[in-house]
């Protein structure tokens, strides 16, 4: 269930050469700060965030402020909506629930207003790219895309050449050539004219693919390349902030294991 005041989609229409995409910051400002600095070195024209700016980590306001200050187009994730009481959290585990309640209480009024106006999808016409947090099929239902069958279905729910998602915190690239789906294991691919792509950009602030490094993606439309990047950041700082905030200890521990 989503609130009426939340817009469904916004449009972008500025051609870009290089785009950085990231998702699932989850209040981990230590990771976000490192990723934004790395992206500055990448000389991109545009940055997009696929949602879940808050929830789990100890610095939600700093994360929202950074996104606002840089005017980064950002879509809503389920934890963003949970912290606004716009989605049901009965299926969240106890730790996630505790983090949502803590985050809801510390978010500034301006940041609540900002989170509330984030759309569920972004359609970028100039660059032929679509962005959604969980799945193009049901943007507000927060379903995971975990199998090739689910990926195949979801290719029918966007018209653009590339769709970027987050949500599972596990990065992947799925290529679709006339209904033939391939999932390359290498992190960098050359884009082909006759293929479409579904890309999970992983997580900045809470990776869950057994690699604790922050994750983001660079799409180079000039060179027709796409790369999943990993980055070490001040993980101990993020863990200490979680403990200092009185959030569940498990949230600090899991960061070190990438789970
Ligand atoms: Zn998430």
mmCIF file with all atom_site columns, C-alpha atoms in Angstrom, residues 87-179:
data_model
loop_
_atom_site.group_PDB
_atom_site.id
_atom_site.type_symbol
_atom_site.label_atom_id
_atom_site.label_alt_id
_atom_site.label_comp_id
_atom_site.label_asym_id
_atom_site.label_entity_id
_atom_site.label_seq_id
_atom_site.pdbx_PDB_ins_code
_atom_site.Cartn_x
_atom_site.Cartn_y
_atom_site.Cartn_z
_atom_site.occupancy
_atom_site.B_iso_or_equiv
_atom_site.pdbx_formal_charge
_atom_site.auth_seq_id
_atom_site.auth_comp_id
_atom_site.auth_asym_id
_atom_site.auth_atom_id
_atom_site.pdbx_PDB_model_num
ATOM 1  C CA . UNK A 1 87  ? 4.068  0.516   3.865   1.00 0.00 ? 87  UNK A CA 1
ATOM 2  C CA . UNK A 1 88  ? 3.218  -2.410  6.117   1.00 0.00 ? 88  UNK A CA 1
ATOM 3  C CA . UNK A 1 89  ? 6.211  -3.625  8.164   1.00 0.00 ? 89  UNK A CA 1
ATOM 4  C CA . UNK A 1 90  ? 4.565  -6.725  9.644   1.00 0.00 ? 90  UNK A CA 1
ATOM 5  C CA . UNK A 1 91  ? 6.722  -8.899  7.349   1.00 0.00 ? 91  UNK A CA 1
ATOM 6  C CA . UNK A 1 92  ? 9.959  -7.119  8.400   1.00 0.00 ? 92  UNK A CA 1
ATOM 7  C CA . UNK A 1 93  ? 12.161 -9.095  10.808  1.00 0.00 ? 93  UNK A CA 1
ATOM 8  C CA . UNK A 1 94  ? 12.587 -7.742  14.362  1.00 0.00 ? 94  UNK A CA 1
ATOM 9  C CA . UNK A 1 95  ? 15.928 -6.080  13.615  1.00 0.00 ? 95  UNK A CA 1
ATOM 10 C CA . UNK A 1 96  ? 14.624 -4.341  10.496  1.00 0.00 ? 96  UNK A CA 1
ATOM 11 C CA . UNK A 1 97  ? 11.544 -3.212  12.441  1.00 0.00 ? 97  UNK A CA 1
ATOM 12 C CA . UNK A 1 98  ? 13.685 -1.783  15.258  1.00 0.00 ? 98  UNK A CA 1
ATOM 13 C CA . UNK A 1 99  ? 15.766 0.109   12.688  1.00 0.00 ? 99  UNK A CA 1
ATOM 14 C CA . UNK A 1 100 ? 12.646 1.486   10.973  1.00 0.00 ? 100 UNK A CA 1
ATOM 15 C CA . UNK A 1 101 ? 11.208 2.755   14.267  1.00 0.00 ? 101 UNK A CA 1
ATOM 16 C CA . UNK A 1 102 ? 14.557 4.326   15.293  1.00 0.00 ? 102 UNK A CA 1
ATOM 17 C CA . UNK A 1 103 ? 14.948 5.957   11.857  1.00 0.00 ? 103 UNK A CA 1
ATOM 18 C CA . UNK A 1 104 ? 11.393 7.315   11.835  1.00 0.00 ? 104 UNK A CA 1
ATOM 19 C CA . UNK A 1 105 ? 12.083 9.064   15.151  1.00 0.00 ? 105 UNK A CA 1
ATOM 20 C CA . UNK A 1 106 ? 15.392 10.683  14.143  1.00 0.00 ? 106 UNK A CA 1
ATOM 21 C CA . UNK A 1 107 ? 14.505 11.848  10.614  1.00 0.00 ? 107 UNK A CA 1
ATOM 22 C CA . UNK A 1 108 ? 14.190 15.625  10.324  1.00 0.00 ? 108 UNK A CA 1
ATOM 23 C CA . UNK A 1 109 ? 10.923 17.110  9.169   1.00 0.00 ? 109 UNK A CA 1
ATOM 24 C CA . UNK A 1 110 ? 12.498 18.332  5.917   1.00 0.00 ? 110 UNK A CA 1
ATOM 25 C CA . UNK A 1 111 ? 13.899 14.883  5.209   1.00 0.00 ? 111 UNK A CA 1
ATOM 26 C CA . UNK A 1 112 ? 10.546 13.235  5.871   1.00 0.00 ? 112 UNK A CA 1
ATOM 27 C CA . UNK A 1 113 ? 9.018  15.665  3.347   1.00 0.00 ? 113 UNK A CA 1
ATOM 28 C CA . UNK A 1 114 ? 11.798 14.854  0.863   1.00 0.00 ? 114 UNK A CA 1
ATOM 29 C CA . UNK A 1 115 ? 11.369 11.076  1.237   1.00 0.00 ? 115 UNK A CA 1
ATOM 30 C CA . UNK A 1 116 ? 7.633  11.481  0.819   1.00 0.00 ? 116 UNK A CA 1
ATOM 31 C CA . UNK A 1 117 ? 7.917  13.093  -2.619  1.00 0.00 ? 117 UNK A CA 1
ATOM 32 C CA . UNK A 1 118 ? 10.217 10.423  -4.089  1.00 0.00 ? 118 UNK A CA 1
ATOM 33 C CA . UNK A 1 119 ? 8.536  8.625   -7.029  1.00 0.00 ? 119 UNK A CA 1
ATOM 34 C CA . UNK A 1 120 ? 8.296  4.851   -7.462  1.00 0.00 ? 120 UNK A CA 1
ATOM 35 C CA . UNK A 1 121 ? 9.973  4.909   -10.879 1.00 0.00 ? 121 UNK A CA 1
ATOM 36 C CA . UNK A 1 122 ? 12.092 7.151   -13.103 1.00 0.00 ? 122 UNK A CA 1
ATOM 37 C CA . UNK A 1 123 ? 11.783 6.983   -16.864 1.00 0.00 ? 123 UNK A CA 1
ATOM 38 C CA . UNK A 1 124 ? 14.818 8.458   -18.645 1.00 0.00 ? 124 UNK A CA 1
ATOM 39 C CA . UNK A 1 125 ? 13.731 8.953   -22.233 1.00 0.00 ? 125 UNK A CA 1
ATOM 40 C CA . UNK A 1 126 ? 16.918 10.572  -23.548 1.00 0.00 ? 126 UNK A CA 1
ATOM 41 C CA . UNK A 1 127 ? 19.131 7.710   -22.400 1.00 0.00 ? 127 UNK A CA 1
ATOM 42 C CA . UNK A 1 128 ? 16.554 4.925   -22.849 1.00 0.00 ? 128 UNK A CA 1
ATOM 43 C CA . UNK A 1 129 ? 16.853 3.804   -19.219 1.00 0.00 ? 129 UNK A CA 1
ATOM 44 C CA . UNK A 1 130 ? 14.268 2.899   -16.566 1.00 0.00 ? 130 UNK A CA 1
ATOM 45 C CA . UNK A 1 131 ? 14.820 2.903   -12.797 1.00 0.00 ? 131 UNK A CA 1
ATOM 46 C CA . UNK A 1 132 ? 12.778 1.135   -10.110 1.00 0.00 ? 132 UNK A CA 1
ATOM 47 C CA . UNK A 1 133 ? 13.645 -0.099  -6.616  1.00 0.00 ? 133 UNK A CA 1
ATOM 48 C CA . UNK A 1 134 ? 12.276 -3.656  -6.631  1.00 0.00 ? 134 UNK A CA 1
ATOM 49 C CA . UNK A 1 135 ? 10.589 -4.766  -9.863  1.00 0.00 ? 135 UNK A CA 1
ATOM 50 C CA . UNK A 1 136 ? 9.251  -3.090  -13.035 1.00 0.00 ? 136 UNK A CA 1
ATOM 51 C CA . UNK A 1 137 ? 6.187  -5.381  -12.873 1.00 0.00 ? 137 UNK A CA 1
ATOM 52 C CA . UNK A 1 138 ? 4.871  -4.073  -9.539  1.00 0.00 ? 138 UNK A CA 1
ATOM 53 C CA . UNK A 1 139 ? 6.923  -1.067  -8.397  1.00 0.00 ? 139 UNK A CA 1
ATOM 54 C CA . UNK A 1 140 ? 4.917  -0.575  -5.186  1.00 0.00 ? 140 UNK A CA 1
ATOM 55 C CA . UNK A 1 141 ? 4.758  -4.248  -4.185  1.00 0.00 ? 141 UNK A CA 1
ATOM 56 C CA . UNK A 1 142 ? 8.465  -4.705  -3.379  1.00 0.00 ? 142 UNK A CA 1
ATOM 57 C CA . UNK A 1 143 ? 8.759  -8.143  -5.000  1.00 0.00 ? 143 UNK A CA 1
ATOM 58 C CA . UNK A 1 144 ? 12.285 -9.502  -5.406  1.00 0.00 ? 144 UNK A CA 1
ATOM 59 C CA . UNK A 1 145 ? 13.714 -10.593 -8.754  1.00 0.00 ? 145 UNK A CA 1
ATOM 60 C CA . UNK A 1 146 ? 15.735 -13.646 -7.741  1.00 0.00 ? 146 UNK A CA 1
ATOM 61 C CA . UNK A 1 147 ? 15.284 -16.138 -10.587 1.00 0.00 ? 147 UNK A CA 1
ATOM 62 C CA . UNK A 1 148 ? 15.735 -16.076 -14.357 1.00 0.00 ? 148 UNK A CA 1
ATOM 63 C CA . UNK A 1 149 ? 11.988 -16.751 -14.653 1.00 0.00 ? 149 UNK A CA 1
ATOM 64 C CA . UNK A 1 150 ? 11.179 -13.633 -12.644 1.00 0.00 ? 150 UNK A CA 1
ATOM 65 C CA . UNK A 1 151 ? 13.689 -11.673 -14.712 1.00 0.00 ? 151 UNK A CA 1
ATOM 66 C CA . UNK A 1 152 ? 12.089 -12.929 -17.953 1.00 0.00 ? 152 UNK A CA 1
ATOM 67 C CA . UNK A 1 153 ? 8.625  -11.796 -16.806 1.00 0.00 ? 153 UNK A CA 1
ATOM 68 C CA . UNK A 1 154 ? 9.935  -8.400  -15.760 1.00 0.00 ? 154 UNK A CA 1
ATOM 69 C CA . UNK A 1 155 ? 11.518 -7.671  -19.161 1.00 0.00 ? 155 UNK A CA 1
ATOM 70 C CA . UNK A 1 156 ? 7.903  -7.344  -20.380 1.00 0.00 ? 156 UNK A CA 1
ATOM 71 C CA . UNK A 1 157 ? 7.207  -4.491  -17.971 1.00 0.00 ? 157 UNK A CA 1
ATOM 72 C CA . UNK A 1 158 ? 9.635  -1.870  -19.266 1.00 0.00 ? 158 UNK A CA 1
ATOM 73 C CA . UNK A 1 159 ? 10.164 -0.637  -22.800 1.00 0.00 ? 159 UNK A CA 1
ATOM 74 C CA . UNK A 1 160 ? 13.568 0.929   -22.322 1.00 0.00 ? 160 UNK A CA 1
ATOM 75 C CA . UNK A 1 161 ? 16.841 -0.705  -23.305 1.00 0.00 ? 161 UNK A CA 1
ATOM 76 C CA . UNK A 1 162 ? 18.135 -0.905  -19.733 1.00 0.00 ? 162 UNK A CA 1
ATOM 77 C CA . UNK A 1 163 ? 16.347 -1.230  -16.388 1.00 0.00 ? 163 UNK A CA 1
ATOM 78 C CA . UNK A 1 164 ? 18.239 -0.635  -13.153 1.00 0.00 ? 164 UNK A CA 1
ATOM 79 C CA . UNK A 1 165 ? 16.966 -2.049  -9.864  1.00 0.00 ? 165 UNK A CA 1
ATOM 80 C CA . UNK A 1 166 ? 18.190 -2.572  -6.278  1.00 0.00 ? 166 UNK A CA 1
ATOM 81 C CA . UNK A 1 167 ? 16.320 -4.130  -3.322  1.00 0.00 ? 167 UNK A CA 1
ATOM 82 C CA . UNK A 1 168 ? 18.016 -7.559  -2.942  1.00 0.00 ? 168 UNK A CA 1
ATOM 83 C CA . UNK A 1 169 ? 21.438 -5.982  -2.216  1.00 0.00 ? 169 UNK A CA 1
ATOM 84 C CA . UNK A 1 170 ? 22.945 -8.554  -4.607  1.00 0.00 ? 170 UNK A CA 1
ATOM 85 C CA . UNK A 1 171 ? 24.314 -7.131  -7.867  1.00 0.00 ? 171 UNK A CA 1
ATOM 86 C CA . UNK A 1 172 ? 23.725 -8.868  -11.213 1.00 0.00 ? 172 UNK A CA 1
ATOM 87 C CA . UNK A 1 173 ? 23.559 -8.199  -14.934 1.00 0.00 ? 173 UNK A CA 1
ATOM 88 C CA . UNK A 1 174 ? 21.000 -10.039 -17.069 1.00 0.00 ? 174 UNK A CA 1
ATOM 89 C CA . UNK A 1 175 ? 21.240 -9.708  -20.846 1.00 0.00 ? 175 UNK A CA 1
ATOM 90 C CA . UNK A 1 176 ? 18.261 -10.425 -23.085 1.00 0.00 ? 176 UNK A CA 1
ATOM 91 C CA . UNK A 1 177 ? 18.863 -11.167 -26.758 1.00 0.00 ? 177 UNK A CA 1
ATOM 92 C CA . UNK A 1 178 ? 15.511 -11.875 -28.435 1.00 0.00 ? 178 UNK A CA 1
ATOM 93 C CA . UNK A 1 179 ? 14.234 -13.788 -25.412 1.00 0.00 ? 179 UNK A CA 1
#
